[in-house]
């Protein structure tokens, strides 16, 4: 960076993180609801929030999506979409029992962790699932092999773990965790269980890792980092923690621009801005406009990766869309 770039015209700048916002799994899940509404007509029922973002949920509700907690709230024979976070096998059984047309919008990277859990359980491993208690993704993964899976909720949870055979134990993880904290948890587990095996590939999703990496890059230069995302979004909450750990003087999570407190900006010269993996970019642009009104007119986009991954729509939806196109 040249000296001219480092000294912006107003003296107030925004470091805009990229990658930010929608990941491939979220894009696919939101599209699944939109296409289902077009194909089958409203209402379409969605079990849990399709993704953890207030704005996305409100927008889809306005188009005719009805969000429910459990399958029993869905009328018999209706269409239900399972969220991007994945569900346990019993949820599919409940849907079948109610003759529901079930469309599975589980992120393929979450499905990969489910497959790993089933495979290791079939080989009679003890599985240590690193994740946050009560998170929908953890509940879904644990439901694949409840007799084999124990939850490890961070490094401090390691000491209470007991396994049947220290030679046959493997760790898996929720896809939206802090990369650094997960590595710390694994390191702590390995001091107790030296033969602990790792999953065949990294469970933390590429988008979570990429968003954390760019925040680490910008945080040391930031007086405050603003993360656009909802409070129930694990990956968004982690971004604030990562920013603070990496040297940002302050960090805040907001759903919308109007939630930004002017006091956060009072003495700031450099504001970092990013968004969680379930956040549409229009919300980030609203924050940029809000910051510009307060003098933060110089925007430098800091790019650490270019994401090109896309996932195709769920098979059952694609099949019905093709049939409808044939007429």
mmCIF file of C-alpha atoms in Angstrom:
data_model
loop_
_atom_site.group_PDB
_atom_site.id
_atom_site.type_symbol
_atom_site.label_atom_id
_atom_site.label_comp_id
_atom_site.label_asym_id
_atom_site.label_seq_id
_atom_site.Cartn_x
_atom_site.Cartn_y
_atom_site.Cartn_z
ATOM 1 C CA UNK A 1 0.000 0.000 0.000
ATOM 2 C CA UNK A 2 1.419 3.423 -0.958
ATOM 3 C CA UNK A 3 1.615 6.309 1.479
ATOM 4 C CA UNK A 4 -1.117 8.114 -0.448
ATOM 5 C CA UNK A 5 -3.440 5.133 -0.096
ATOM 6 C CA UNK A 6 -2.631 4.800 3.600
ATOM 7 C CA UNK A 7 -3.580 8.462 4.183
ATOM 8 C CA UNK A 8 -7.071 8.781 2.715
ATOM 9 C CA UNK A 9 -8.453 12.162 1.688
ATOM 10 C CA UNK A 10 -10.859 12.549 4.595
ATOM 11 C CA UNK A 11 -8.616 10.788 7.074
ATOM 12 C CA UNK A 12 -11.531 8.371 7.584
ATOM 13 C CA UNK A 13 -11.536 5.086 5.738
ATOM 14 C CA UNK A 14 -13.337 1.769 5.517
ATOM 15 C CA UNK A 15 -11.459 -1.500 5.012
ATOM 16 C CA UNK A 16 -14.054 -3.668 3.267
ATOM 17 C CA UNK A 17 -13.383 -7.387 3.637
ATOM 18 C CA UNK A 18 -13.690 -9.797 0.728
ATOM 19 C CA UNK A 19 -14.784 -12.608 0.787
ATOM 20 C CA UNK A 20 -17.836 -11.628 2.815
ATOM 21 C CA UNK A 21 -21.567 -12.389 2.743
ATOM 22 C CA UNK A 22 -23.322 -15.267 1.029
ATOM 23 C CA UNK A 23 -21.515 -18.584 0.732
ATOM 24 C CA UNK A 24 -22.496 -21.252 -1.791
ATOM 25 C CA UNK A 25 -24.550 -23.228 0.758
ATOM 26 C CA UNK A 26 -26.606 -20.206 1.824
ATOM 27 C CA UNK A 27 -27.120 -19.096 -1.780
ATOM 28 C CA UNK A 28 -28.427 -22.581 -2.608
ATOM 29 C CA UNK A 29 -30.739 -22.703 0.436
ATOM 30 C CA UNK A 30 -32.315 -19.279 -0.198
ATOM 31 C CA UNK A 31 -32.718 -20.094 -3.899
ATOM 32 C CA UNK A 32 -34.388 -23.377 -2.941
ATOM 33 C CA UNK A 33 -37.141 -21.519 -1.050
ATOM 34 C CA UNK A 34 -37.539 -18.939 -3.838
ATOM 35 C CA UNK A 35 -37.813 -21.605 -6.567
ATOM 36 C CA UNK A 36 -40.190 -23.736 -4.463
ATOM 37 C CA UNK A 37 -42.500 -20.734 -3.999
ATOM 38 C CA UNK A 38 -42.503 -20.157 -7.785
ATOM 39 C CA UNK A 39 -43.041 -23.833 -8.601
ATOM 40 C CA UNK A 40 -45.553 -24.963 -5.964
ATOM 41 C CA UNK A 41 -47.032 -21.602 -4.921
ATOM 42 C CA UNK A 42 -47.421 -20.209 -1.411
ATOM 43 C CA UNK A 43 -47.436 -21.238 1.313
ATOM 44 C CA UNK A 44 -44.190 -23.194 1.494
ATOM 45 C CA UNK A 45 -43.231 -24.369 4.975
ATOM 46 C CA UNK A 46 -39.632 -24.174 6.163
ATOM 47 C CA UNK A 47 -38.473 -26.086 9.235
ATOM 48 C CA UNK A 48 -36.360 -23.684 11.335
ATOM 49 C CA UNK A 49 -34.839 -20.559 9.785
ATOM 50 C CA UNK A 50 -33.593 -21.471 6.296
ATOM 51 C CA UNK A 51 -30.391 -19.573 7.177
ATOM 52 C CA UNK A 52 -29.607 -17.597 10.324
ATOM 53 C CA UNK A 53 -30.389 -14.101 9.061
ATOM 54 C CA UNK A 54 -33.273 -11.882 10.134
ATOM 55 C CA UNK A 55 -33.523 -9.962 6.849
ATOM 56 C CA UNK A 56 -33.521 -13.116 4.679
ATOM 57 C CA UNK A 57 -36.239 -14.729 6.812
ATOM 58 C CA UNK A 58 -38.426 -11.589 6.742
ATOM 59 C CA UNK A 59 -38.017 -11.267 2.952
ATOM 60 C CA UNK A 60 -39.017 -14.896 2.344
ATOM 61 C CA UNK A 61 -41.965 -14.610 4.762
ATOM 62 C CA UNK A 62 -43.226 -11.655 2.723
ATOM 63 C CA UNK A 63 -43.187 -13.914 -0.368
ATOM 64 C CA UNK A 64 -45.198 -16.688 1.307
ATOM 65 C CA UNK A 65 -42.752 -18.850 3.248
ATOM 66 C CA UNK A 66 -43.957 -19.981 6.679
ATOM 67 C CA UNK A 67 -41.208 -20.795 9.165
ATOM 68 C CA UNK A 68 -42.010 -23.473 11.743
ATOM 69 C CA UNK A 69 -40.034 -25.149 14.494
ATOM 70 C CA UNK A 70 -41.138 -28.749 13.880
ATOM 71 C CA UNK A 71 -42.787 -30.909 11.197
ATOM 72 C CA UNK A 72 -45.971 -31.336 13.244
ATOM 73 C CA UNK A 73 -46.764 -27.645 12.580
ATOM 74 C CA UNK A 74 -46.875 -28.388 8.821
ATOM 75 C CA UNK A 75 -50.287 -29.470 7.437
ATOM 76 C CA UNK A 76 -50.340 -33.075 6.221
ATOM 77 C CA UNK A 77 -49.374 -33.391 2.552
ATOM 78 C CA UNK A 78 -47.814 -29.900 2.347
ATOM 79 C CA UNK A 79 -44.306 -28.991 1.175
ATOM 80 C CA UNK A 80 -41.587 -28.552 3.796
ATOM 81 C CA UNK A 81 -37.996 -27.409 3.249
ATOM 82 C CA UNK A 82 -35.262 -28.419 5.684
ATOM 83 C CA UNK A 83 -32.805 -25.635 6.473
ATOM 84 C CA UNK A 84 -29.172 -25.300 5.386
ATOM 85 C CA UNK A 85 -28.002 -26.475 8.828
ATOM 86 C CA UNK A 86 -29.118 -30.086 8.333
ATOM 87 C CA UNK A 87 -31.452 -32.371 10.263
ATOM 88 C CA UNK A 88 -31.277 -35.699 12.073
ATOM 89 C CA UNK A 89 -32.701 -38.843 10.369
ATOM 90 C CA UNK A 90 -35.771 -38.826 12.638
ATOM 91 C CA UNK A 91 -36.877 -35.523 11.036
ATOM 92 C CA UNK A 92 -37.149 -37.257 7.637
ATOM 93 C CA UNK A 93 -39.152 -40.055 9.280
ATOM 94 C CA UNK A 94 -41.558 -37.535 10.829
ATOM 95 C CA UNK A 95 -42.009 -35.908 7.402
ATOM 96 C CA UNK A 96 -42.793 -39.273 5.795
ATOM 97 C CA UNK A 97 -45.303 -40.064 8.546
ATOM 98 C CA UNK A 98 -47.165 -36.817 7.741
ATOM 99 C CA UNK A 99 -46.944 -37.358 3.948
ATOM 100 C CA UNK A 100 -44.986 -34.161 3.551
ATOM 101 C CA UNK A 101 -43.153 -33.313 0.345
ATOM 102 C CA UNK A 102 -39.721 -32.771 1.898
ATOM 103 C CA UNK A 103 -37.009 -30.772 0.123
ATOM 104 C CA UNK A 104 -33.609 -30.954 1.741
ATOM 105 C CA UNK A 105 -31.681 -27.641 1.545
ATOM 106 C CA UNK A 106 -28.876 -28.876 3.828
ATOM 107 C CA UNK A 107 -25.547 -27.360 2.810
ATOM 108 C CA UNK A 108 -23.512 -30.074 1.020
ATOM 109 C CA UNK A 109 -20.579 -29.320 3.344
ATOM 110 C CA UNK A 110 -22.790 -30.132 6.344
ATOM 111 C CA UNK A 111 -23.985 -33.284 4.563
ATOM 112 C CA UNK A 112 -20.300 -34.284 4.249
ATOM 113 C CA UNK A 113 -19.937 -34.131 8.057
ATOM 114 C CA UNK A 114 -23.122 -36.236 8.430
ATOM 115 C CA UNK A 115 -21.630 -38.867 6.099
ATOM 116 C CA UNK A 116 -18.390 -38.885 8.102
ATOM 117 C CA UNK A 117 -20.369 -39.371 11.337
ATOM 118 C CA UNK A 118 -22.274 -42.334 9.854
ATOM 119 C CA UNK A 119 -19.116 -43.940 8.487
ATOM 120 C CA UNK A 120 -17.121 -43.670 11.722
ATOM 121 C CA UNK A 121 -20.104 -44.873 13.771
ATOM 122 C CA UNK A 122 -20.442 -47.906 11.466
ATOM 123 C CA UNK A 123 -16.770 -48.664 12.225
ATOM 124 C CA UNK A 124 -17.587 -48.362 15.963
ATOM 125 C CA UNK A 125 -15.502 -45.254 16.653
ATOM 126 C CA UNK A 126 -16.175 -42.836 19.469
ATOM 127 C CA UNK A 127 -16.806 -39.502 17.727
ATOM 128 C CA UNK A 128 -15.957 -36.197 19.435
ATOM 129 C CA UNK A 129 -18.063 -33.503 17.763
ATOM 130 C CA UNK A 130 -16.600 -30.041 18.340
ATOM 131 C CA UNK A 131 -19.418 -27.506 18.289
ATOM 132 C CA UNK A 132 -21.870 -25.354 20.216
ATOM 133 C CA UNK A 133 -24.519 -27.070 22.316
ATOM 134 C CA UNK A 134 -28.033 -26.492 21.001
ATOM 135 C CA UNK A 135 -26.946 -25.285 17.541
ATOM 136 C CA UNK A 136 -29.162 -26.794 14.826
ATOM 137 C CA UNK A 137 -26.188 -28.147 12.880
ATOM 138 C CA UNK A 138 -24.836 -29.955 15.954
ATOM 139 C CA UNK A 139 -28.263 -31.451 16.736
ATOM 140 C CA UNK A 140 -28.555 -32.712 13.137
ATOM 141 C CA UNK A 141 -25.070 -34.248 13.033
ATOM 142 C CA UNK A 142 -25.371 -35.838 16.484
ATOM 143 C CA UNK A 143 -28.697 -37.359 15.409
ATOM 144 C CA UNK A 144 -26.878 -39.468 12.795
ATOM 145 C CA UNK A 145 -25.172 -41.581 15.486
ATOM 146 C CA UNK A 146 -26.284 -40.500 18.971
ATOM 147 C CA UNK A 147 -24.750 -43.572 20.677
ATOM 148 C CA UNK A 148 -21.300 -42.763 19.275
ATOM 149 C CA UNK A 149 -21.147 -38.947 19.422
ATOM 150 C CA UNK A 150 -20.105 -36.733 22.332
ATOM 151 C CA UNK A 151 -20.197 -32.951 22.064
ATOM 152 C CA UNK A 152 -17.053 -30.968 22.882
ATOM 153 C CA UNK A 153 -18.069 -27.333 23.344
ATOM 154 C CA UNK A 154 -14.658 -25.652 23.162
ATOM 155 C CA UNK A 155 -11.262 -26.263 24.815
ATOM 156 C CA UNK A 156 -12.620 -26.028 28.375
ATOM 157 C CA UNK A 157 -14.957 -28.958 27.708
ATOM 158 C CA UNK A 158 -12.123 -31.393 26.948
ATOM 159 C CA UNK A 159 -11.426 -32.612 30.497
ATOM 160 C CA UNK A 160 -14.845 -34.247 30.944
ATOM 161 C CA UNK A 161 -14.566 -36.453 27.829
ATOM 162 C CA UNK A 162 -14.426 -40.222 28.305
ATOM 163 C CA UNK A 163 -14.027 -42.760 25.504
ATOM 164 C CA UNK A 164 -14.334 -46.543 25.352
ATOM 165 C CA UNK A 165 -11.124 -47.169 23.418
ATOM 166 C CA UNK A 166 -8.467 -44.420 23.010
ATOM 167 C CA UNK A 167 -7.271 -46.231 19.852
ATOM 168 C CA UNK A 168 -10.627 -45.738 18.117
ATOM 169 C CA UNK A 169 -11.602 -42.097 18.485
ATOM 170 C CA UNK A 170 -12.014 -39.361 15.871
ATOM 171 C CA UNK A 171 -12.995 -35.693 15.958
ATOM 172 C CA UNK A 172 -15.478 -33.931 13.664
ATOM 173 C CA UNK A 173 -16.669 -30.337 13.871
ATOM 174 C CA UNK A 174 -19.506 -27.935 13.234
ATOM 175 C CA UNK A 175 -18.751 -26.119 9.955
ATOM 176 C CA UNK A 176 -19.094 -22.540 11.282
ATOM 177 C CA UNK A 177 -16.642 -22.463 14.192
ATOM 178 C CA UNK A 178 -13.604 -20.290 14.827
ATOM 179 C CA UNK A 179 -10.718 -22.005 13.039
ATOM 180 C CA UNK A 180 -8.250 -21.044 15.789
ATOM 181 C CA UNK A 181 -10.469 -22.159 18.666
ATOM 182 C CA UNK A 182 -11.155 -25.484 16.946
ATOM 183 C CA UNK A 183 -7.423 -26.102 16.493
ATOM 184 C CA UNK A 184 -6.932 -25.247 20.177
ATOM 185 C CA UNK A 185 -9.671 -27.722 21.137
ATOM 186 C CA UNK A 186 -8.109 -30.436 18.956
ATOM 187 C CA UNK A 187 -4.667 -29.775 20.488
ATOM 188 C CA UNK A 188 -6.145 -30.113 23.995
ATOM 189 C CA UNK A 189 -7.915 -33.334 23.002
ATOM 190 C CA UNK A 190 -4.659 -34.778 21.624
ATOM 191 C CA UNK A 191 -2.849 -34.213 24.937
ATOM 192 C CA UNK A 192 -5.445 -36.533 26.500
ATOM 193 C CA UNK A 193 -5.945 -38.808 23.492
ATOM 194 C CA UNK A 194 -2.667 -39.000 21.519
ATOM 195 C CA UNK A 195 -4.151 -41.418 18.961
ATOM 196 C CA UNK A 196 -7.121 -39.155 18.186
ATOM 197 C CA UNK A 197 -7.810 -39.274 14.439
ATOM 198 C CA UNK A 198 -8.742 -36.291 12.288
ATOM 199 C CA UNK A 199 -11.547 -36.248 9.709
ATOM 200 C CA UNK A 200 -10.463 -37.062 6.134
ATOM 201 C CA UNK A 201 -10.852 -33.382 5.156
ATOM 202 C CA UNK A 202 -11.352 -30.131 7.025
ATOM 203 C CA UNK A 203 -14.897 -29.894 8.440
ATOM 204 C CA UNK A 204 -14.839 -26.123 8.940
ATOM 205 C CA UNK A 205 -16.234 -24.807 5.693
ATOM 206 C CA UNK A 206 -14.110 -22.897 3.179
ATOM 207 C CA UNK A 207 -16.352 -19.819 3.491
ATOM 208 C CA UNK A 208 -16.061 -19.670 7.291
ATOM 209 C CA UNK A 209 -12.255 -19.976 7.029
ATOM 210 C CA UNK A 210 -12.001 -17.382 4.243
ATOM 211 C CA UNK A 211 -14.133 -14.810 6.065
ATOM 212 C CA UNK A 212 -12.113 -15.254 9.249
ATOM 213 C CA UNK A 213 -8.816 -15.000 7.328
ATOM 214 C CA UNK A 214 -9.578 -11.626 5.729
ATOM 215 C CA UNK A 215 -10.829 -10.236 9.057
ATOM 216 C CA UNK A 216 -7.502 -11.236 10.633
ATOM 217 C CA UNK A 217 -5.765 -9.281 7.843
ATOM 218 C CA UNK A 218 -7.672 -6.025 8.393
ATOM 219 C CA UNK A 219 -8.311 -6.115 12.162
ATOM 220 C CA UNK A 220 -4.908 -4.801 13.370
ATOM 221 C CA UNK A 221 -5.480 -1.569 11.378
ATOM 222 C CA UNK A 222 -9.060 -1.037 12.594
ATOM 223 C CA UNK A 223 -10.366 1.149 15.405
ATOM 224 C CA UNK A 224 -13.644 -0.727 15.107
ATOM 225 C CA UNK A 225 -14.814 -3.708 13.043
ATOM 226 C CA UNK A 226 -18.500 -3.916 12.143
ATOM 227 C CA UNK A 227 -19.840 -7.343 11.234
ATOM 228 C CA UNK A 228 -23.229 -7.465 9.526
ATOM 229 C CA UNK A 229 -25.072 -10.575 10.706
ATOM 230 C CA UNK A 230 -27.673 -11.954 13.095
ATOM 231 C CA UNK A 231 -27.055 -12.929 16.711
ATOM 232 C CA UNK A 232 -28.078 -16.556 16.092
ATOM 233 C CA UNK A 233 -25.573 -16.831 13.219
ATOM 234 C CA UNK A 234 -22.611 -18.769 14.598
ATOM 235 C CA UNK A 235 -20.207 -17.719 11.837
ATOM 236 C CA UNK A 236 -21.159 -14.018 12.222
ATOM 237 C CA UNK A 237 -20.626 -14.062 15.994
ATOM 238 C CA UNK A 238 -17.251 -15.752 15.431
ATOM 239 C CA UNK A 239 -16.171 -12.931 13.069
ATOM 240 C CA UNK A 240 -16.485 -10.372 15.873
ATOM 241 C CA UNK A 241 -14.417 -12.605 18.168
ATOM 242 C CA UNK A 242 -11.785 -13.142 15.461
ATOM 243 C CA UNK A 243 -11.544 -9.376 14.837
ATOM 244 C CA UNK A 244 -10.964 -8.654 18.532
ATOM 245 C CA UNK A 245 -8.454 -11.501 18.893
ATOM 246 C CA UNK A 246 -6.555 -10.198 15.832
ATOM 247 C CA UNK A 247 -6.143 -6.692 17.232
ATOM 248 C CA UNK A 248 -9.223 -4.607 16.389
ATOM 249 C CA UNK A 249 -9.815 -2.060 19.144
ATOM 250 C CA UNK A 250 -13.570 -2.783 19.129
ATOM 251 C CA UNK A 251 -16.010 -5.065 17.315
ATOM 252 C CA UNK A 252 -19.780 -5.021 16.914
ATOM 253 C CA UNK A 253 -22.452 -7.219 15.310
ATOM 254 C CA UNK A 254 -25.450 -5.531 13.651
ATOM 255 C CA UNK A 255 -28.333 -6.765 11.524
ATOM 256 C CA UNK A 256 -28.924 -3.381 9.884
ATOM 257 C CA UNK A 257 -27.128 -0.054 9.358
ATOM 258 C CA UNK A 258 -29.476 1.825 11.691
ATOM 259 C CA UNK A 259 -28.244 -0.291 14.623
ATOM 260 C CA UNK A 260 -24.778 1.314 14.412
ATOM 261 C CA UNK A 261 -24.194 3.581 17.420
ATOM 262 C CA UNK A 262 -22.481 6.845 16.461
ATOM 263 C CA UNK A 263 -20.470 6.575 19.686
ATOM 264 C CA UNK A 264 -18.642 3.580 18.146
ATOM 265 C CA UNK A 265 -17.365 5.863 15.379
ATOM 266 C CA UNK A 266 -16.651 8.998 17.428
ATOM 267 C CA UNK A 267 -12.861 8.610 17.608
ATOM 268 C CA UNK A 268 -12.428 6.112 14.764
ATOM 269 C CA UNK A 269 -10.268 6.761 11.707
ATOM 270 C CA UNK A 270 -10.435 3.248 10.242
ATOM 271 C CA UNK A 271 -13.541 1.044 10.269
ATOM 272 C CA UNK A 272 -13.396 -2.592 9.165
ATOM 273 C CA UNK A 273 -16.532 -3.969 7.551
ATOM 274 C CA UNK A 274 -17.533 -7.536 6.764
ATOM 275 C CA UNK A 275 -20.599 -9.788 6.879
ATOM 276 C CA UNK A 276 -21.482 -13.330 7.864
ATOM 277 C CA UNK A 277 -22.038 -16.105 5.338
ATOM 278 C CA UNK A 278 -25.844 -15.755 5.453
ATOM 279 C CA UNK A 279 -25.961 -11.986 4.770
ATOM 280 C CA UNK A 280 -27.035 -10.495 1.411
ATOM 281 C CA UNK A 281 -24.597 -7.826 0.178
ATOM 282 C CA UNK A 282 -27.312 -5.149 -0.015
ATOM 283 C CA UNK A 283 -27.118 -4.915 3.799
ATOM 284 C CA UNK A 284 -23.366 -4.236 3.583
ATOM 285 C CA UNK A 285 -23.970 -1.484 1.009
ATOM 286 C CA UNK A 286 -26.488 0.115 3.359
ATOM 287 C CA UNK A 287 -23.794 0.167 6.055
ATOM 288 C CA UNK A 288 -21.304 1.700 3.578
ATOM 289 C CA UNK A 289 -23.830 4.460 2.811
ATOM 290 C CA UNK A 290 -24.409 5.004 6.547
ATOM 291 C CA UNK A 291 -20.636 5.284 7.140
ATOM 292 C CA UNK A 292 -20.181 7.625 4.160
ATOM 293 C CA UNK A 293 -22.739 10.012 5.665
ATOM 294 C CA UNK A 294 -20.466 10.146 8.722
ATOM 295 C CA UNK A 295 -17.339 10.974 6.749
ATOM 296 C CA UNK A 296 -16.046 7.473 5.997
ATOM 297 C CA UNK A 297 -15.973 7.989 2.250
ATOM 298 C CA UNK A 298 -12.694 6.267 1.365
ATOM 299 C CA UNK A 299 -13.302 2.547 0.871
ATOM 300 C CA UNK A 300 -10.463 0.066 0.323
ATOM 301 C CA UNK A 301 -11.597 -3.473 -0.489
ATOM 302 C CA UNK A 302 -9.136 -5.993 0.936
ATOM 303 C CA UNK A 303 -9.299 -9.279 -1.002
ATOM 304 C CA UNK A 304 -7.662 -12.455 0.313
ATOM 305 C CA UNK A 305 -9.528 -15.074 -1.765
ATOM 306 C CA UNK A 306 -11.857 -15.347 -4.744
ATOM 307 C CA UNK A 307 -14.713 -17.783 -4.191
ATOM 308 C CA UNK A 308 -16.171 -19.495 -7.246
ATOM 309 C CA UNK A 309 -17.837 -22.548 -5.704
ATOM 310 C CA UNK A 310 -21.527 -23.093 -6.437
ATOM 311 C CA UNK A 311 -23.887 -25.905 -5.449
ATOM 312 C CA UNK A 312 -26.764 -27.169 -7.568
ATOM 313 C CA UNK A 313 -30.323 -27.138 -6.204
ATOM 314 C CA UNK A 314 -31.698 -30.162 -4.297
ATOM 315 C CA UNK A 315 -32.420 -33.137 -6.570
ATOM 316 C CA UNK A 316 -36.112 -33.395 -5.654
ATOM 317 C CA UNK A 317 -36.681 -29.729 -6.535
ATOM 318 C CA UNK A 318 -34.724 -29.938 -9.804
ATOM 319 C CA UNK A 319 -36.754 -32.990 -10.833
ATOM 320 C CA UNK A 320 -40.072 -31.164 -10.281
ATOM 321 C CA UNK A 321 -38.768 -28.014 -12.030
ATOM 322 C CA UNK A 322 -37.818 -30.104 -15.095
ATOM 323 C CA UNK A 323 -41.214 -31.816 -15.117
ATOM 324 C CA UNK A 324 -42.974 -28.426 -14.915
ATOM 325 C CA UNK A 325 -40.810 -27.054 -17.768
ATOM 326 C CA UNK A 326 -41.826 -30.017 -19.948
ATOM 327 C CA UNK A 327 -45.408 -29.086 -19.163
#
